[in-house]
PDB file of C-alpha atoms and ligand atoms in Angstrom:
ATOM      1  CA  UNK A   3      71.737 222.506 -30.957  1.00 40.00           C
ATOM      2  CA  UNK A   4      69.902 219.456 -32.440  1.00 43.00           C
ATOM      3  CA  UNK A   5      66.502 219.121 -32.896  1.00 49.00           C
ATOM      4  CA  UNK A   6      66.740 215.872 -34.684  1.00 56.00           C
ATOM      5  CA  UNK A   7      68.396 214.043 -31.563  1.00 61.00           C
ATOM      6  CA  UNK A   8      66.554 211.051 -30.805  1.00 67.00           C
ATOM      7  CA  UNK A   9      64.251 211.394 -27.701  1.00 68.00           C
ATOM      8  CA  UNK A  10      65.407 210.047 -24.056  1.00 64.00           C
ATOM      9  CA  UNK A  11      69.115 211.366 -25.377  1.00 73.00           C
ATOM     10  CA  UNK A  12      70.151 214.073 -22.759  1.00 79.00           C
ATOM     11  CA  UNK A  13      72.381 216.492 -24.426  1.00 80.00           C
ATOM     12  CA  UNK A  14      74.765 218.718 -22.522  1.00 80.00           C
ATOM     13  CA  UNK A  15      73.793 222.099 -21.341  1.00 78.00           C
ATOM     14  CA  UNK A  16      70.978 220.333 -19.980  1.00 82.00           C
ATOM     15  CA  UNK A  17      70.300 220.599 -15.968  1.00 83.00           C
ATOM     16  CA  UNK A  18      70.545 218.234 -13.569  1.00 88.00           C
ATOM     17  CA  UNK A  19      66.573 218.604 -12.146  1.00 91.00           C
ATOM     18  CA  UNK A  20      65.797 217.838 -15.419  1.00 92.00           C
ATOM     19  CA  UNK A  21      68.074 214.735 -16.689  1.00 88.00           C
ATOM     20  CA  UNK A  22      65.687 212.295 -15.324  1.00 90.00           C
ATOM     21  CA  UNK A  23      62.489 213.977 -16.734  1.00 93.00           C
ATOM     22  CA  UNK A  24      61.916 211.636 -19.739  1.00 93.00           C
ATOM     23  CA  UNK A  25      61.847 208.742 -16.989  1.00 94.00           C
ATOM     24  CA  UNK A  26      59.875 210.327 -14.421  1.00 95.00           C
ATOM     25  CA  UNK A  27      57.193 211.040 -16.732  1.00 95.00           C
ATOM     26  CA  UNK A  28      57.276 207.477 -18.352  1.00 94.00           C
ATOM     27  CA  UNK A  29      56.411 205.902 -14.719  1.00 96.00           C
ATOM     28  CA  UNK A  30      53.828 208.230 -14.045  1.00 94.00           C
ATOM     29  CA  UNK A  31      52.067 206.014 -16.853  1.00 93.00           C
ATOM     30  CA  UNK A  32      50.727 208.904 -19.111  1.00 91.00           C
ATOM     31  CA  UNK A  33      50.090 209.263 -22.654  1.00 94.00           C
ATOM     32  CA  UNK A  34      51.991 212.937 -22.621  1.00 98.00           C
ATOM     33  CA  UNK A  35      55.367 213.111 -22.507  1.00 97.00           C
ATOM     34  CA  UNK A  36      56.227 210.393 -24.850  1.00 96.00           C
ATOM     35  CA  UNK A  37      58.389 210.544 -26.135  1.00 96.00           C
ATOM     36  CA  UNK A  38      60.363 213.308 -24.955  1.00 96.00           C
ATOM     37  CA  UNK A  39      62.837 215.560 -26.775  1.00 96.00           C
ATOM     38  CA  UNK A  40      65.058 217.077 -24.452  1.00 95.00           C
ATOM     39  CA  UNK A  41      66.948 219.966 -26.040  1.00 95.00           C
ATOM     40  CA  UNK A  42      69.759 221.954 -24.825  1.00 94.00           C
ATOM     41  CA  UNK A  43      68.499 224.984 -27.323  1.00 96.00           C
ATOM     42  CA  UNK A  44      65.757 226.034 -29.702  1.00 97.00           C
ATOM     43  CA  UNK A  45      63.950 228.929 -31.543  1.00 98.00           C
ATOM     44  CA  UNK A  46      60.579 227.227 -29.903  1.00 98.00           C
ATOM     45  CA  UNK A  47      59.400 224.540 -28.489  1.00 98.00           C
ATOM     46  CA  UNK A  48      56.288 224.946 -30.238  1.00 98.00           C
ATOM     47  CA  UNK A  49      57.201 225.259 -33.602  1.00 98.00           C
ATOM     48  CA  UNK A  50      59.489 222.138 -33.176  1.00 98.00           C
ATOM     49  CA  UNK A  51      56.326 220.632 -32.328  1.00 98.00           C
ATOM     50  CA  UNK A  52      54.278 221.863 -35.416  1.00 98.00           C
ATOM     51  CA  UNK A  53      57.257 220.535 -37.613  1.00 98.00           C
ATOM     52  CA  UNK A  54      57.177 217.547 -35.847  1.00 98.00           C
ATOM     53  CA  UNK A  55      52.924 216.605 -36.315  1.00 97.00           C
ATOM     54  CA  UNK A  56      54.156 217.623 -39.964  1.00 96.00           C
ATOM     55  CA  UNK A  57      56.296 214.805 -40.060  1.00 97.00           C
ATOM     56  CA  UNK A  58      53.818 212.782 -38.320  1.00 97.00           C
ATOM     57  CA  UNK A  59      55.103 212.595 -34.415  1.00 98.00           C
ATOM     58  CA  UNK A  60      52.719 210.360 -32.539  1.00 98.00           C
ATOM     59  CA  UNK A  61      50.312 211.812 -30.020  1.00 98.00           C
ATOM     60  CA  UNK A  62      52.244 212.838 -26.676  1.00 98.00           C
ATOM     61  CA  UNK A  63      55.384 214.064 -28.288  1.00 98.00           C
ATOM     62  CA  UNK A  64      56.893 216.501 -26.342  1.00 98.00           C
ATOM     63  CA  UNK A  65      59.730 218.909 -26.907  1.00 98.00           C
ATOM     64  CA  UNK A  66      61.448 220.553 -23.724  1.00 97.00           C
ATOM     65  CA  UNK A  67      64.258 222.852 -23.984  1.00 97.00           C
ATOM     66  CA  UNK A  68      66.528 224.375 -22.072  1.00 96.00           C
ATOM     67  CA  UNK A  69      67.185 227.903 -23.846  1.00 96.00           C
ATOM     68  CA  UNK A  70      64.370 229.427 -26.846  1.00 98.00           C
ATOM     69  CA  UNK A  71      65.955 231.688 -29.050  1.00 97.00           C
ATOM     70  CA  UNK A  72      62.489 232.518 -30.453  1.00 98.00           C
ATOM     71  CA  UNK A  73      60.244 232.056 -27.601  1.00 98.00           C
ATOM     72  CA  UNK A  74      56.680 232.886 -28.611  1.00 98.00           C
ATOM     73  CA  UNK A  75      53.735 234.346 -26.355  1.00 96.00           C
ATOM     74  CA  UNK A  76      49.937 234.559 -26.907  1.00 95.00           C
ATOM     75  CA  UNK A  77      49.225 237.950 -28.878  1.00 91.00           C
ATOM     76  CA  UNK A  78      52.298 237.970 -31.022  1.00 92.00           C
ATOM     77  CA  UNK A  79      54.589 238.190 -27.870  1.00 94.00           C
ATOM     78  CA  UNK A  80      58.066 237.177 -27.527  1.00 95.00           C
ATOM     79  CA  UNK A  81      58.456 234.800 -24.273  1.00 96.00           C
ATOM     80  CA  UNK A  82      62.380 235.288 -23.668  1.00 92.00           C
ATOM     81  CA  UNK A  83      64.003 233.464 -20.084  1.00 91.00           C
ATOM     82  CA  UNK A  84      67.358 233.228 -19.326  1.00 93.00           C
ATOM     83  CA  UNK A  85      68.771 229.474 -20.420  1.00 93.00           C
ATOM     84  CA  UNK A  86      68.632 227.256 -17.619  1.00 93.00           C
ATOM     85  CA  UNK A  87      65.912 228.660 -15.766  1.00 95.00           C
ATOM     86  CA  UNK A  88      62.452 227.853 -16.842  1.00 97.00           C
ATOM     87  CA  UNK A  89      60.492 224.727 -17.501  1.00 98.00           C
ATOM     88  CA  UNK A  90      59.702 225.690 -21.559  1.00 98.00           C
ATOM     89  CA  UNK A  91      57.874 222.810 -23.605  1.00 98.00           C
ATOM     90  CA  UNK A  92      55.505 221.453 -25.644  1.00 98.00           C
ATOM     91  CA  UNK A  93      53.248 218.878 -26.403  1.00 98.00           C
ATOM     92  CA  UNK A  94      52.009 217.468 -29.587  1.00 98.00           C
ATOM     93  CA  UNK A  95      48.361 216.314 -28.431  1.00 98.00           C
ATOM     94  CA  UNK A  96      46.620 214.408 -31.795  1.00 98.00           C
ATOM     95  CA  UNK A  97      42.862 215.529 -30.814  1.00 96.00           C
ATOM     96  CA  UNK A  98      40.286 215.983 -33.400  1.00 95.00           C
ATOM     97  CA  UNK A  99      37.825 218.415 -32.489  1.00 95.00           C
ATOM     98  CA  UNK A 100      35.419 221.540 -33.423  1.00 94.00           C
ATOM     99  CA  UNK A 101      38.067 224.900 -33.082  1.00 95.00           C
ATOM    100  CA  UNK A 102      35.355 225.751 -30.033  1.00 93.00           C
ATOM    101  CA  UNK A 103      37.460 222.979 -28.057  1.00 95.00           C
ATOM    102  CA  UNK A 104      40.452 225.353 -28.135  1.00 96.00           C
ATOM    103  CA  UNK A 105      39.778 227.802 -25.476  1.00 96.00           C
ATOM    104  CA  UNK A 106      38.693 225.457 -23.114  1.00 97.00           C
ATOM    105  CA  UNK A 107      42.147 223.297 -23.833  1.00 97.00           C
ATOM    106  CA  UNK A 108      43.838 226.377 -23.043  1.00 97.00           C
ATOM    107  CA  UNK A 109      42.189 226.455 -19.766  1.00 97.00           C
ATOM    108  CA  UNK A 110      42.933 223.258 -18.436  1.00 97.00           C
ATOM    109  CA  UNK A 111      46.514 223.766 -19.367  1.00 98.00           C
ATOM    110  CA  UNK A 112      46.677 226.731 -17.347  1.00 98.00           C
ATOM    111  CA  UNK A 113      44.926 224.829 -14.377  1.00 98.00           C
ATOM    112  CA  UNK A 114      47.433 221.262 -14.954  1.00 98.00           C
ATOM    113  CA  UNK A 115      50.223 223.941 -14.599  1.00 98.00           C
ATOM    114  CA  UNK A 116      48.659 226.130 -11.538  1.00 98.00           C
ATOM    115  CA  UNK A 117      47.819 222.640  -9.862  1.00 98.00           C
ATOM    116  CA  UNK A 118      51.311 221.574 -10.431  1.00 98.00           C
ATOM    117  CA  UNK A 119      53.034 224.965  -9.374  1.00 98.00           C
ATOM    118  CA  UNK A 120      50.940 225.016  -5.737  1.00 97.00           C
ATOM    119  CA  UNK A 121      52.220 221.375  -4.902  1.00 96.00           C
ATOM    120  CA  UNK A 122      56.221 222.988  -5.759  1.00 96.00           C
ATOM    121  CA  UNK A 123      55.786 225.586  -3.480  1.00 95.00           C
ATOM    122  CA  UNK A 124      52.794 224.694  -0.577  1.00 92.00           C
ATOM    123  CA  UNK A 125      51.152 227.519   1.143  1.00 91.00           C
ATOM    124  CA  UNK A 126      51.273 229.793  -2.069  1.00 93.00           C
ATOM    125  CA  UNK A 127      48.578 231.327  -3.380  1.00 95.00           C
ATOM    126  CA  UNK A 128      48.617 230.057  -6.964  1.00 98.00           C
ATOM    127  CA  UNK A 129      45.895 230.618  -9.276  1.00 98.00           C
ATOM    128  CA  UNK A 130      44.835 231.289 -12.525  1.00 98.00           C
ATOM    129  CA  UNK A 131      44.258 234.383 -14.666  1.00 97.00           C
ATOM    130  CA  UNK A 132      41.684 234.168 -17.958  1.00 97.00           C
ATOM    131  CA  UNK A 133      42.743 233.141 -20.301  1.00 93.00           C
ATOM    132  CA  UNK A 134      45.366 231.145 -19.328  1.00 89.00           C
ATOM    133  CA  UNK A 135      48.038 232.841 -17.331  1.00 97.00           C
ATOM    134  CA  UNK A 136      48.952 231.396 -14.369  1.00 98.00           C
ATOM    135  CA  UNK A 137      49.695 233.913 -10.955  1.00 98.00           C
ATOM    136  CA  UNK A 138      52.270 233.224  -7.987  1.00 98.00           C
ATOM    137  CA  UNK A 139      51.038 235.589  -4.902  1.00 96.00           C
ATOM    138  CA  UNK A 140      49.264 237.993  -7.971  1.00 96.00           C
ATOM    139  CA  UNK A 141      52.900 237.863  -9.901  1.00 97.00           C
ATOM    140  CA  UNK A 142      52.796 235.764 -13.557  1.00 98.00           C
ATOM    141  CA  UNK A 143      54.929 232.545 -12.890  1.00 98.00           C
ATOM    142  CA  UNK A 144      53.798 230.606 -16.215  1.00 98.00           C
ATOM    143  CA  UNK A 145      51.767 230.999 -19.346  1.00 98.00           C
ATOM    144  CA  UNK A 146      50.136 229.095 -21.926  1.00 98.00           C
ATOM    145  CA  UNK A 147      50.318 229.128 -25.570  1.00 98.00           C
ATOM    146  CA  UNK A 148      47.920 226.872 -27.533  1.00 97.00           C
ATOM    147  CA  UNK A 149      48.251 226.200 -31.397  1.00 98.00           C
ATOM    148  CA  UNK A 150      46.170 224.390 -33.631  1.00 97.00           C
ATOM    149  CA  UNK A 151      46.974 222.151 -36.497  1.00 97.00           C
ATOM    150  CA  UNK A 152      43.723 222.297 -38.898  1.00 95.00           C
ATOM    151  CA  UNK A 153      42.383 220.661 -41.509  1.00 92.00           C
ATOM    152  CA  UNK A 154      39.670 222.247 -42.963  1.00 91.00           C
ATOM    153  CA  UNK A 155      37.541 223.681 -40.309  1.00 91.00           C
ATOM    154  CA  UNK A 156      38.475 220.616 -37.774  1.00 93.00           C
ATOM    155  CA  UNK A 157      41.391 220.973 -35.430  1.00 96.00           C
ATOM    156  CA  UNK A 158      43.599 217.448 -36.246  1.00 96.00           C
ATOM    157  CA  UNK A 159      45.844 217.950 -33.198  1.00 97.00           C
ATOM    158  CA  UNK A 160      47.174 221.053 -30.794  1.00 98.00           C
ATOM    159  CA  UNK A 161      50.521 221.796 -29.163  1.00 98.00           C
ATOM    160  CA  UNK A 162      50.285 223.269 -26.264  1.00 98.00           C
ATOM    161  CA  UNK A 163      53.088 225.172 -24.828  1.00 98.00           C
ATOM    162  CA  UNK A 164      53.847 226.001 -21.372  1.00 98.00           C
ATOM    163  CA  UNK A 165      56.512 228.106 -20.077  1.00 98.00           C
ATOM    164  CA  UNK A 166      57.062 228.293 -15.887  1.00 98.00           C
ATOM    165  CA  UNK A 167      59.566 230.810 -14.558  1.00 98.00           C
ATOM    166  CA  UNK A 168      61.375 228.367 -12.277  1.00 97.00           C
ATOM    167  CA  UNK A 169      64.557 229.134 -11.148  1.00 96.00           C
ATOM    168  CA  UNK A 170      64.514 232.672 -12.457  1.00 96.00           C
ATOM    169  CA  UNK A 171      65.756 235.269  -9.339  1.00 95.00           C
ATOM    170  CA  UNK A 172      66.033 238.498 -11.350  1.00 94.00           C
ATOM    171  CA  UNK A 173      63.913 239.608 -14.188  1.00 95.00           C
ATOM    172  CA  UNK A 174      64.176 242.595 -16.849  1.00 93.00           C
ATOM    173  CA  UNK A 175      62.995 246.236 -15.509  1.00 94.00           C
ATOM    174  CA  UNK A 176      60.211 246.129 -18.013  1.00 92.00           C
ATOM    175  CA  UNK A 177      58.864 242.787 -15.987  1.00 93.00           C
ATOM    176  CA  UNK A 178      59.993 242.916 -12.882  1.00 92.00           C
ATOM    177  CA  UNK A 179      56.976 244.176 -10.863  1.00 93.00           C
ATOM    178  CA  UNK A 180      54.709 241.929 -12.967  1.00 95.00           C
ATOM    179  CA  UNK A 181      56.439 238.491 -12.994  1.00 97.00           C
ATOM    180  CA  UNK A 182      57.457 236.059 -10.521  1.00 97.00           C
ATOM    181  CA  UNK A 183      59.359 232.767  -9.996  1.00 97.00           C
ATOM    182  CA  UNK A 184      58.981 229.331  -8.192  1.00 97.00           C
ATOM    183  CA  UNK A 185      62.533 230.123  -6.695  1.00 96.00           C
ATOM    184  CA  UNK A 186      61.453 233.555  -5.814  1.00 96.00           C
ATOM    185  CA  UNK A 187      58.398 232.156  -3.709  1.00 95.00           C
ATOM    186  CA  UNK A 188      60.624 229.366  -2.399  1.00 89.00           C
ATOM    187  CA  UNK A 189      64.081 230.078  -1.323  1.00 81.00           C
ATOM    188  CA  UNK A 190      64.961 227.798   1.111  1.00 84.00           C
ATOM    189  CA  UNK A 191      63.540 224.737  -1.388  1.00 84.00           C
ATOM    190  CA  UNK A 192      65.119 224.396  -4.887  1.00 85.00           C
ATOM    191  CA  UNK A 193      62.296 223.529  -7.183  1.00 91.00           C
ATOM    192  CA  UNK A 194      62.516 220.346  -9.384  1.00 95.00           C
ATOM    193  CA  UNK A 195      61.924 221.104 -12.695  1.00 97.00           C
ATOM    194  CA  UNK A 196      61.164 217.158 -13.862  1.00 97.00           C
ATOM    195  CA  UNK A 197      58.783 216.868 -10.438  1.00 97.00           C
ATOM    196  CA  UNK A 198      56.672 220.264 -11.749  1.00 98.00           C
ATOM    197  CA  UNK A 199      56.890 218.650 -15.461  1.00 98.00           C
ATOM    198  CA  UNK A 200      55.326 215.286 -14.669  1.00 98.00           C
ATOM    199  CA  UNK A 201      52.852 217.138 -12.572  1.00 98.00           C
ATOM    200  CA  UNK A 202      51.255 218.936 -15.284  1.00 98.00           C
ATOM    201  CA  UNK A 203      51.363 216.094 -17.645  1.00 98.00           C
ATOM    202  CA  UNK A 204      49.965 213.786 -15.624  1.00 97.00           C
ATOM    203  CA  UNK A 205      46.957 216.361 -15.001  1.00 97.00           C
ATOM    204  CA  UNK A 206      47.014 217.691 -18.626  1.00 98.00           C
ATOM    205  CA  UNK A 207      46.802 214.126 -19.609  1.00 97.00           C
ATOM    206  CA  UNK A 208      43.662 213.720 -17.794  1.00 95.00           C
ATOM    207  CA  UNK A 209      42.053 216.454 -18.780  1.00 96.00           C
ATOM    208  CA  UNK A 210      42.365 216.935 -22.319  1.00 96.00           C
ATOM    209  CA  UNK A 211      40.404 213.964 -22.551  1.00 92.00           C
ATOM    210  CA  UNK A 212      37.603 215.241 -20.150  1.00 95.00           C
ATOM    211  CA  UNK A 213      37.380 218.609 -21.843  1.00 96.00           C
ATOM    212  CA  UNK A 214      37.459 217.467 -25.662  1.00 95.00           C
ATOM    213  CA  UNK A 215      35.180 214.816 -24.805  1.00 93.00           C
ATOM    214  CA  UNK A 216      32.742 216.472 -22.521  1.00 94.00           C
ATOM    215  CA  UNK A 217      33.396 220.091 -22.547  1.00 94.00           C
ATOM    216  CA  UNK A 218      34.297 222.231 -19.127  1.00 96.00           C
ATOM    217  CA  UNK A 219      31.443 220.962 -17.299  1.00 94.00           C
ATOM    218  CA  UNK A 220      33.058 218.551 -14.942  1.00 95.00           C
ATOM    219  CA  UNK A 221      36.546 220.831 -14.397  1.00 96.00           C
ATOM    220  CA  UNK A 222      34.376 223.466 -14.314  1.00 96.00           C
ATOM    221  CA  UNK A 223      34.439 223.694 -10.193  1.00 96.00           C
ATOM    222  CA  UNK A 224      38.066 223.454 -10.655  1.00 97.00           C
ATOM    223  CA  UNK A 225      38.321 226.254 -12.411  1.00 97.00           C
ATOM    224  CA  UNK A 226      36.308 228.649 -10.618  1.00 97.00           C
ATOM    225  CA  UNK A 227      38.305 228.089  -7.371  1.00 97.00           C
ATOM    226  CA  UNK A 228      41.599 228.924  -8.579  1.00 98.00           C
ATOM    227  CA  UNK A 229      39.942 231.810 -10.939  1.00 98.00           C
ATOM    228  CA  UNK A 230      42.334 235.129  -9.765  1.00 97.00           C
ATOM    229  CA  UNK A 231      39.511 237.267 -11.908  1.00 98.00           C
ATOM    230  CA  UNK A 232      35.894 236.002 -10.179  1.00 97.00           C
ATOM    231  CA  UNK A 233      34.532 238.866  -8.357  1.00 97.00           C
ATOM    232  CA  UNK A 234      36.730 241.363  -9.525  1.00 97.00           C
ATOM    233  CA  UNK A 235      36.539 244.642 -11.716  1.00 98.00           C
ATOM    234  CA  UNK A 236      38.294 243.736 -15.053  1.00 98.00           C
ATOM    235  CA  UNK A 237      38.688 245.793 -17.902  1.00 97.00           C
ATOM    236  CA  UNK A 238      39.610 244.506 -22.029  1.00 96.00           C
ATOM    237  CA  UNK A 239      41.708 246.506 -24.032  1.00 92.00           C
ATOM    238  CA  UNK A 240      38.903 248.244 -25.550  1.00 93.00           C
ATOM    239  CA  UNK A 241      38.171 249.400 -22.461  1.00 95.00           C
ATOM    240  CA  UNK A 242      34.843 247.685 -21.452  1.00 96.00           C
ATOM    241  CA  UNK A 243      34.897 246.997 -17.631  1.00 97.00           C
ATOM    242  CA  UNK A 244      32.600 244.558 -15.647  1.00 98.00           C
ATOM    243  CA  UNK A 245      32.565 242.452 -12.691  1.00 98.00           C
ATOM    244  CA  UNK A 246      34.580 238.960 -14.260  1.00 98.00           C
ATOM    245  CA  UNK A 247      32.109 236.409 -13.157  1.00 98.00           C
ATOM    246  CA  UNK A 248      33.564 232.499 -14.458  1.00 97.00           C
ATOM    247  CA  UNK A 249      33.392 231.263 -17.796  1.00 96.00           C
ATOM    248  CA  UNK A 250      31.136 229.847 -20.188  1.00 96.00           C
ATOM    249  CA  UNK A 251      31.241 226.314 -21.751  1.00 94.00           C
ATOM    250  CA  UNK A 252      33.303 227.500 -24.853  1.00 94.00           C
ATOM    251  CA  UNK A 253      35.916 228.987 -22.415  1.00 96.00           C
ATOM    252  CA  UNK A 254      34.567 232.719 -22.908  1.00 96.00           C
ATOM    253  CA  UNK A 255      35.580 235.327 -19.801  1.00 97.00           C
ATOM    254  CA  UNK A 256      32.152 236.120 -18.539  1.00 98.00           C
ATOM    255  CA  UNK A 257      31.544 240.058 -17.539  1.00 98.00           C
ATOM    256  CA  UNK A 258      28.984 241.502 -15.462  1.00 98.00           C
ATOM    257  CA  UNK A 259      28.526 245.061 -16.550  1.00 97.00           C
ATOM    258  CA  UNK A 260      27.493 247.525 -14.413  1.00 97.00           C
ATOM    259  CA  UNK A 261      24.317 247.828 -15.854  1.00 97.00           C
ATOM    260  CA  UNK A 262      23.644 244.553 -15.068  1.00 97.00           C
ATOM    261  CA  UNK A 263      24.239 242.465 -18.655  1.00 98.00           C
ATOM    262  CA  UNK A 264      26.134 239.318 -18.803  1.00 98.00           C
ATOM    263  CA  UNK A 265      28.188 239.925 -21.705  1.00 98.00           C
ATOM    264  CA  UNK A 266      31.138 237.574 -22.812  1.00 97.00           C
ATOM    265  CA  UNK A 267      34.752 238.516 -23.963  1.00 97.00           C
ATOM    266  CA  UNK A 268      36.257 235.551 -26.287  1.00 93.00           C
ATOM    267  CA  UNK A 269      39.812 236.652 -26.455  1.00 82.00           C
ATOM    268  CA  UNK A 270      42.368 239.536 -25.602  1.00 84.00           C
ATOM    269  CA  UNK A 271      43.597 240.690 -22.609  1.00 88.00           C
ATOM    270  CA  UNK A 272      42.244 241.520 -19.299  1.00 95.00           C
ATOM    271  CA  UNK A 273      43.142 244.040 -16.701  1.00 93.00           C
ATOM    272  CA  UNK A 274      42.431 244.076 -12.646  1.00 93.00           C
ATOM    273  CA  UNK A 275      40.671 247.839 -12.488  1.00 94.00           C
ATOM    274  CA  UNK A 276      42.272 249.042  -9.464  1.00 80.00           C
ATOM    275  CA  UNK A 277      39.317 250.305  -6.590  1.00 70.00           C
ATOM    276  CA  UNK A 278      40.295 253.395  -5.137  1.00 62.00           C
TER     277      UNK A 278
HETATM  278  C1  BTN B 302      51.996 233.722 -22.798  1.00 93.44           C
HETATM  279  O1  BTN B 302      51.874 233.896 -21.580  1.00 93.44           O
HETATM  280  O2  BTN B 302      51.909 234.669 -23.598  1.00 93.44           O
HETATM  281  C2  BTN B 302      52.262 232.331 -23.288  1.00 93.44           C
HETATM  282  C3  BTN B 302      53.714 231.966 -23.145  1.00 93.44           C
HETATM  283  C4  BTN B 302      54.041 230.583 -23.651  1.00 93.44           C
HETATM  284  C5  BTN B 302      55.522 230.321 -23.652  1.00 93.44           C
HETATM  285  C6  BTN B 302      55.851 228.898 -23.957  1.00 93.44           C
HETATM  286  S1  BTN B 302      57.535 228.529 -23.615  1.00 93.44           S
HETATM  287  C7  BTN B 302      57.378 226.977 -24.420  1.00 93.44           C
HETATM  288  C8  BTN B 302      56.530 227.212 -25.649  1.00 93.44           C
HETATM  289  N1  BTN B 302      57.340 227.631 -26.769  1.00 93.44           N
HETATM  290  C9  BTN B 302      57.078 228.881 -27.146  1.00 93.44           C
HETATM  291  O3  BTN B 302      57.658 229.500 -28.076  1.00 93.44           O
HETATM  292  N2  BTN B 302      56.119 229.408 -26.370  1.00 93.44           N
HETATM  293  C10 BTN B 302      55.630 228.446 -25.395  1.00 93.44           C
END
């Protein structure tokens, strides 16, 4: 492993739907995605990407890798994948903004990366789940991990990291009923992992800039179509339930309680409540 190879290098181990990623994304004519570090294996893509806006990578940098030996999830989770088989990366994104802008950076990941997944495999139902997992026929295909680099109380730049179960055809018992794959969904088509890649930069790209600029208002119709939760009983692991009904500007879940209140849930996890 090297994480100090120079970017556009393609190091062995790599696959072949994703040699030509660095180039793909370069003609799509997008800030993210340059340059790109492609990396046979790593503890995690996002904490190469932390070291690297330590050492002062330029806005864009992005770190993909083949095999995480220390994947990371939201909550403290371990993301682990087989090598070879997901699309796992990062990207160093040099926005300053309020730590409010956070959540609603997480959510247009999640939507670059559902928009991205339903071109791979047409006809799917793709979609996302608050706060920014992203569901392939009610299965999780990807998730999101957003990080912030502060300084003082202003956010100086985030990574977000984004891992897609790709090629993926069996997953651990403790998984397998939950999690899905783009192979899985689409046998008869071989995904292309550098296709699905530019796809979500190129959207990403795009968005950040809306959303730190102008907050969720103008994705925000986005959003609420591919929302998995709208309409639906939820419950939070403390065990308050509600109707999920959108989000609010700073990215909060909102909840209709069944006593009628609006209330909003800023972080955790939420559960579909099963109707008998
Ligand atoms: C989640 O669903 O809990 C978020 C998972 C995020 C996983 C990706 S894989 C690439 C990047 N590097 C990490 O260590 N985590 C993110």
């Amino acid at each position: 492993m090297s994480a100090d190879r120079p970017a556009g290098a393609v190091p062995r181990g790599v696959g072949h739907d994703l040699r030509g990623a660095s180039q793909l994304v370069a003609e799509r004519g997008c800030m993210l995605g340059r340059p790109m570090h492609l990396l046979a294996s790593v503890a995690s893509t996002n904490d190469e990407a932390k070291r690297g806006a330590r050492e002062g990578a330029t806005h864009g940098t992005t770190w993909l890798a083949e095999q995480q030996t220390a994947g990371r999830g939201r909550q403290g989770r371990t993301w682990a994948s087989a090598p070879g088989e997901s699309l796992l990366f990062s990207v160093l994104a040099r926005v300053t903004c309020p730590p409010s802008s956070l959540p609603p950076i997480a959510l247009v990941a999640g939507l670059a990366v559902r928009d991205a997944v339903a071109r791979a495999v047409p006809g799917a139902g793709v979609l996302t789940k608050w706060p920014n997992d992203v569901l392939l026929s009610g299965r999780k295909v990807a998730g999101v991990l957003v990080e912030a680099i502060t300084a003082g109380a202003r956010v100086e730049a985030v990574v977000v990291g984004i891992g897609i179960n790709v090629h993926t055809r069996a997953f651990p018992v403790e998984i397998e009923g939950r999690a899905t794959s783009l192979a899985l969904a689409s046998p008869s088509v071989p995904p292309d992992r550098a296709t699905i890649l530019a796809d979500v930069l190129e959207s990403l790209d795009h968005d950040l800039h809306v959303v730190v600029g102008r907050g969720l208002s103008l994705v925000r119709a986005r959003l609420e179509a591919a929302d998995a939760l709208r309409g639906r009983h939820v419950r939070n692991d403390s065990g308050d339930e509600g109707i999920a009904s959108g989000v609010d500007d700073d990215g909060r879940l909102l909840v209709t309680r069944a006593d009628g209140v609006l209330v909003r849930w800023g972080a955790g996890e939420v559960h579909l409540v099963e109707q008998a």
